[in-house]
XYZ file of C-alpha atoms in Angstrom:
206
model
C 29.704 26.403 3.961
C 33.242 26.000 2.585
C 35.263 24.260 5.314
C 38.581 25.139 3.673
C 37.674 28.830 3.526
C 36.527 28.768 7.152
C 39.781 27.185 8.316
C 41.861 29.599 6.256
C 39.943 32.596 7.614
C 40.249 31.308 11.180
C 44.006 30.828 10.832
C 44.308 34.326 9.373
C 42.473 35.973 12.277
C 44.224 33.761 14.854
C 47.648 34.780 13.561
C 46.705 38.465 13.490
C 45.227 38.448 17.014
C 48.117 36.235 18.221
C 46.677 35.031 21.565
C 49.920 33.170 22.301
C 51.907 36.394 22.031
C 49.298 38.352 24.014
C 49.300 35.921 26.948
C 52.526 37.233 28.566
C 51.224 40.800 28.219
C 47.924 39.765 29.825
C 49.900 38.142 32.630
C 51.871 41.342 33.272
C 48.794 43.565 33.188
C 46.896 41.370 35.669
C 49.667 40.232 38.013
C 48.306 42.311 40.900
C 44.808 40.856 40.589
C 43.279 37.898 42.342
C 42.399 34.718 40.473
C 38.727 35.669 40.198
C 39.571 39.199 39.038
C 41.987 37.832 36.430
C 39.345 35.488 35.045
C 36.832 38.343 35.008
C 39.255 40.532 33.049
C 39.958 37.699 30.597
C 36.271 37.011 30.044
C 35.346 40.679 29.743
C 38.173 41.484 27.328
C 37.317 38.697 24.863
C 33.588 39.501 25.021
C 34.218 43.190 24.278
C 36.708 42.331 21.525
C 34.224 39.857 20.013
C 31.502 42.518 19.956
C 33.830 45.033 18.297
C 34.985 42.566 15.630
C 31.407 41.467 14.942
C 30.383 45.101 14.594
C 33.124 45.710 12.034
C 32.305 42.444 10.275
C 28.819 43.812 9.581
C 29.303 47.573 9.343
C 33.102 48.009 9.108
C 33.540 49.984 5.933
C 30.353 51.971 6.518
C 31.463 53.010 10.024
C 34.937 54.160 8.991
C 33.649 56.009 5.937
C 30.830 57.686 7.877
C 33.076 58.939 10.678
C 35.862 59.798 8.256
C 38.512 57.687 9.986
C 41.098 55.866 7.929
C 42.827 52.659 9.024
C 46.223 54.449 9.154
C 44.765 56.998 11.592
C 43.265 54.187 13.674
C 46.652 52.441 13.726
C 48.515 55.573 14.868
C 45.989 56.351 17.615
C 46.099 52.761 18.880
C 49.891 52.849 18.879
C 50.033 56.026 20.959
C 47.623 54.659 23.567
C 49.517 51.372 23.674
C 52.810 53.219 24.168
C 51.420 54.964 27.262
C 50.528 51.565 28.743
C 54.028 50.302 27.954
C 55.517 53.218 29.926
C 53.391 52.280 32.927
C 54.658 48.710 32.712
C 58.279 49.854 32.412
C 58.139 52.136 35.450
C 55.747 49.950 37.492
C 53.166 52.745 37.743
C 50.308 50.240 37.739
C 51.820 48.377 40.680
C 52.379 51.596 42.646
C 48.810 52.692 42.027
C 47.449 49.348 43.182
C 49.537 49.466 46.376
C 48.371 53.030 47.075
C 44.803 51.815 46.959
C 45.529 49.172 49.555
C 44.946 46.290 47.141
C 41.232 47.021 47.010
C 38.889 45.291 44.605
C 39.458 45.948 40.917
C 38.610 49.574 40.240
C 36.939 50.481 36.977
C 39.701 52.900 35.915
C 42.353 50.240 36.577
C 40.505 47.544 34.675
C 42.675 46.553 31.675
C 39.916 44.511 30.030
C 38.711 47.350 27.779
C 42.034 49.131 27.291
C 44.554 47.906 26.386
C 43.388 44.270 26.154
C 40.162 44.443 24.144
C 41.375 47.555 22.290
C 43.914 47.755 20.743
C 45.627 44.443 21.609
C 42.906 41.928 20.687
C 40.689 43.979 18.391
C 43.355 46.314 17.084
C 43.949 47.823 13.653
C 45.280 44.538 12.256
C 42.380 42.361 13.382
C 39.777 44.969 12.408
C 41.336 45.369 8.976
C 41.430 41.581 8.607
C 37.748 41.274 9.514
C 36.815 43.975 7.009
C 38.790 42.139 4.314
C 37.290 38.766 5.263
C 33.795 40.290 5.103
C 34.406 40.843 1.394
C 34.956 37.087 0.997
C 32.214 35.895 3.372
C 29.360 37.825 1.809
C 25.648 37.924 2.583
C 23.833 36.960 5.782
C 25.364 33.500 5.722
C 28.775 35.117 5.378
C 28.141 37.126 8.547
C 27.276 33.868 10.327
C 30.561 32.343 9.120
C 32.496 35.385 10.350
C 30.748 35.104 13.725
C 31.934 31.485 14.013
C 35.499 32.493 13.105
C 35.529 35.361 15.604
C 34.046 33.262 18.434
C 36.533 30.436 17.824
C 39.463 32.872 17.912
C 38.185 34.581 21.057
C 37.641 31.227 22.779
C 41.258 30.299 22.058
C 42.353 33.692 23.403
C 40.355 33.204 26.602
C 41.875 29.752 27.153
C 45.397 31.135 26.788
C 44.622 34.010 29.170
C 43.081 31.649 31.726
C 46.243 29.549 31.769
C 48.110 32.442 33.443
C 46.154 31.766 36.642
C 48.193 28.622 37.203
C 51.503 30.244 36.263
C 51.046 32.976 38.864
C 51.223 30.442 41.719
C 54.768 29.357 40.853
C 56.518 32.636 39.934
C 58.329 34.910 42.411
C 57.574 38.663 42.618
C 61.137 39.513 41.499
C 60.821 37.354 38.400
C 57.452 38.929 37.620
C 58.916 42.450 37.954
C 61.740 41.613 35.557
C 59.387 40.026 33.022
C 56.981 42.980 33.305
C 59.705 45.486 32.457
C 60.946 43.392 29.541
C 57.424 43.019 28.203
C 56.925 46.749 28.682
C 59.838 47.327 26.305
C 58.387 44.863 23.798
C 54.970 46.484 24.101
C 56.549 49.892 23.463
C 58.184 48.460 20.341
C 54.838 47.020 19.229
C 53.179 50.404 19.788
C 55.906 52.087 17.749
C 55.325 49.544 14.973
C 51.614 50.414 14.960
C 52.504 54.094 14.581
C 55.090 53.445 11.864
C 52.652 51.226 9.938
C 50.056 53.971 10.112
C 52.512 56.591 8.864
C 53.686 54.264 6.106
C 50.096 53.678 5.013
C 49.470 57.443 4.951
C 52.517 57.912 2.744
C 51.242 55.146 0.503
C 47.921 56.939 0.167
């Protein structure tokens, strides 16, 4: 096991996933949830993302080739879905929906752990493409084991960053949270647009 290669691969995936940058978005998406619900969403999102990345680490190129999906198409689709979430954040649709439900327990269709957290924010086009590329360096069964270590380490870091928002929520006013949510909604819309533009650019390159 090459320690230098492991560290380099971990840093690569960590930078692509960017748990530090995702933490404010996680905070905005889960601001209406209780502490236990927020931790559940954090845990579920990193577990699902880990499973997806591990799946692509083993069968990535085979899956995309078999289904006939290119990475540019995946990037554009992820960007469109992410843009819809950004609109909800901008116009506080999520908050209105939660209030209409009387602040009931987390409903499955309002659970952000699968979308947009696990896909496409954590295990998006960039991280999936990175895993597929890293699988060409970490070859064989032992290479899959190395990739599993890298993915688990990155997801653990992501979970720790997400869990830290539980303590921030106690000290922030609702007005401040609303302002931050709308600003992050704009940034998320820009990120979604970047996904779409990258996909179009890649198609033109092909």
